[in-house]
């Protein structure tokens, strides 16, 4: 296989970065997040502008994803693609943990559920695909926030609504928690969205290492925790599932 | 280390896969490899049997490596295979004399019509449960033996062997020339009552008995694999759709499943007696476990479902991957009035019309690519509806829910639309890989890894459920339009095509 073309890799990284944002980003922000010189980013950005893949706000000079790229079919973060690729391993995770499994992606500052596997006990359950969940109160949301720092800043500029007594509503506390999520590579929501319900999530990464989604198990706290501490073996299953799906995302599509 | 897993080989139409399962029927690891689709002429489809054999051995080792396992960790290997695909080889050299003729291949159309003559396509139905159609192996073998001088004579003298894909693989792995009863039931050469080759059928279709494999149960130790797979017992073979029925644990009469892949196949377990269809369904063997009596099934086979999505991706190019068809379809709210009947190789159940070819009906200037994507998906659901109606009529039992599996169950829009047009809930099991699971179950039963079929039922769990959400009038209007579109596909192929 020929060597990858660096400028195309960089252009792709820029597009992925912009695609995860609800607000426009400045050249400095893009350069800062990707760790690239501003001059390099500027050159690539001009080219992307000329083909319509990014758009620039005439007043602020900030950038966002262009309409031409959206019309290509949104495949770069296609939830349907993610669900298909994750199908076997989401089933696997539900079977291993005996809990329900959900897959989420970023969508307008919320978590969009793109896949849902029932808890494997044949009890009545309702498919939740398509539902939107708050980022700061869910394990999947925290994972996605932890790997998209600019989004955190955006989200915490507003108010963080409270759902339970455990919901983190203080932006400073959330920032500390996200730092920990980045370090440990997974997140928990300990009754932060619903009383009595706990979930654990880990990031699904694509070939470039970008967190394109999160996978989580959810269930009653008494099953997921021992003495209010996450059960280690359940967390490792979630992380193993996420790693396996990530590995498959680097593979050839079926 | 103790052997504690069962491997399933799923030798499919587009790829070969190996999945390793544990005692709870959970997937431990997976490996797959696609093989080349050879299209020598329009309507002809071939595979290279040697490529398939290489891929099968490669994916077994691939799955073991992925799971950090050794072949000694396996108690048995089971095979599920693309059905009807026909291989003829020379046992002295091990070389196929022709590429495998794939089930989708329509080259035997004229031969099937000749065999039917004035008696029609149901001439052999009471013996073998099948209509005369290009789908089945018997006419493919006969065509192949006439394709080059000398072949027929070599076959009569026992110097050529015939097998479906299970047979080709087992012969290469163990040296035994056997087939399982479910695969044999797809050849048009086996008698459904005796479960043995039928001389009347062999004579009429023109296949010498000397080239046929021994028919064995679906679950039985056929032999031990040679060096390539470290001596592991090969302990099951089933046609892929029968394997899926088994993997969905449809062990009792009245239980049904539909597997959504390249084509789609609805099978209903009818118990220990074959039920002949009056509505275009096939009567087939569901499974045979060791010395127990065989279980029969009614089958509705749909030739093109997932294949239509692949065609849309590869030949039309409006999408870059199969799942994107859902994304594109969701850009619109309905089909814009169009219906896509993908009769690419004629129509299978319940019509069995080799003279049909595909149409997109209802085109207007209003239609966009989003509508096309939606019609592509809806085609799978409407074709299922036709088969379910036939199944209800033949069995006299109204289906109250559909167990769905296969790759297309990842498509949420399709699964919801399917529930809508059937008017019953559609459920997906936790292991969508039911084809492989069924082969693993059958192999595990043969070696005592699982004690009995009842112990397998506990492994079945609902992973998702889609409830119907369409009003009756809209459903019936859509179905009416679909049926009109189907009428427009018929009688397209002429004798001089």
XYZ file of C-alpha atoms in Angstrom, chain A residues 71-76 78-85 87-98 114-127 129-130 237 247 252-254, chain B residues 17 19 22 26-30 32 34 66 309-310 313 318 320-328 330 369 406-413 428-433 460-466:
94
model
C -24.677 16.389 0.762
C -22.129 13.630 0.284
C -24.319 11.542 2.591
C -22.939 12.291 6.046
C -21.004 9.061 5.877
C -18.138 10.368 7.986
C -23.059 7.874 9.842
C -24.965 6.386 12.767
C -26.393 3.673 10.521
C -22.899 2.644 9.529
C -21.836 2.593 13.169
C -24.814 0.447 14.169
C -24.130 -2.059 11.398
C -20.476 -2.375 12.242
C -24.122 -5.074 15.737
C -22.329 -8.288 16.718
C -20.265 -6.742 19.461
C -23.138 -4.817 20.993
C -24.987 -8.165 21.194
C -21.873 -9.705 22.653
C -21.686 -7.001 25.328
C -25.338 -7.468 26.300
C -24.842 -11.253 26.506
C -21.672 -10.928 28.611
C -23.021 -8.377 31.072
C -26.728 -9.342 31.075
C -28.155 4.989 17.174
C -28.437 1.473 18.532
C -30.090 -0.321 21.431
C -29.832 -3.981 22.459
C -32.340 -5.231 24.987
C -31.253 -6.717 28.308
C -31.121 -10.446 27.444
C -33.806 -11.632 29.872
C -36.810 -11.551 27.481
C -38.572 -8.973 29.668
C -40.734 -6.338 27.896
C -38.508 -3.502 26.654
C -39.020 -0.708 24.140
C -36.549 0.154 21.392
C -33.188 4.205 18.825
C -33.495 7.850 17.757
C -16.427 -5.771 29.235
C -10.711 -2.192 15.661
C -12.727 -2.842 5.261
C -16.517 -2.289 5.067
C -18.676 -5.317 4.282
C -16.840 -16.725 7.764
C -17.438 -17.785 14.282
C -18.978 -20.713 23.901
C -22.189 -16.369 22.769
C -19.821 -15.201 20.039
C -16.202 -15.418 21.139
C -14.491 -14.415 17.901
C -15.087 -13.987 14.192
C -14.391 -13.507 7.378
C -15.012 -12.408 0.623
C -8.518 -13.334 17.007
C -28.687 -2.836 -1.623
C -25.292 -4.124 -2.788
C -23.983 0.556 -3.814
C -25.446 6.470 -4.932
C -20.665 4.255 -0.433
C -21.605 1.452 1.949
C -24.665 -0.734 2.505
C -25.751 0.949 5.784
C -25.823 4.338 4.053
C -28.933 3.248 2.194
C -30.813 3.961 5.429
C -29.276 7.416 5.722
C -30.253 8.226 2.138
C -34.314 8.905 5.635
C -32.450 9.346 -5.092
C -29.134 -11.614 9.377
C -27.145 -8.532 8.451
C -30.086 -6.444 7.284
C -31.602 -6.462 10.788
C -29.094 -3.673 11.473
C -31.289 -1.525 9.242
C -33.784 0.090 11.584
C -35.862 1.732 8.878
C -34.377 -9.843 16.506
C -32.493 -12.340 18.716
C -29.389 -11.385 20.657
C -27.168 -13.341 18.304
C -27.967 -12.039 14.805
C -25.525 -14.618 13.426
C -32.304 -17.406 22.885
C -32.904 -13.791 23.957
C -34.775 -10.939 22.359
C -32.382 -8.121 21.429
C -34.842 -5.770 19.732
C -38.505 -5.557 18.803
C -40.269 -3.383 16.221
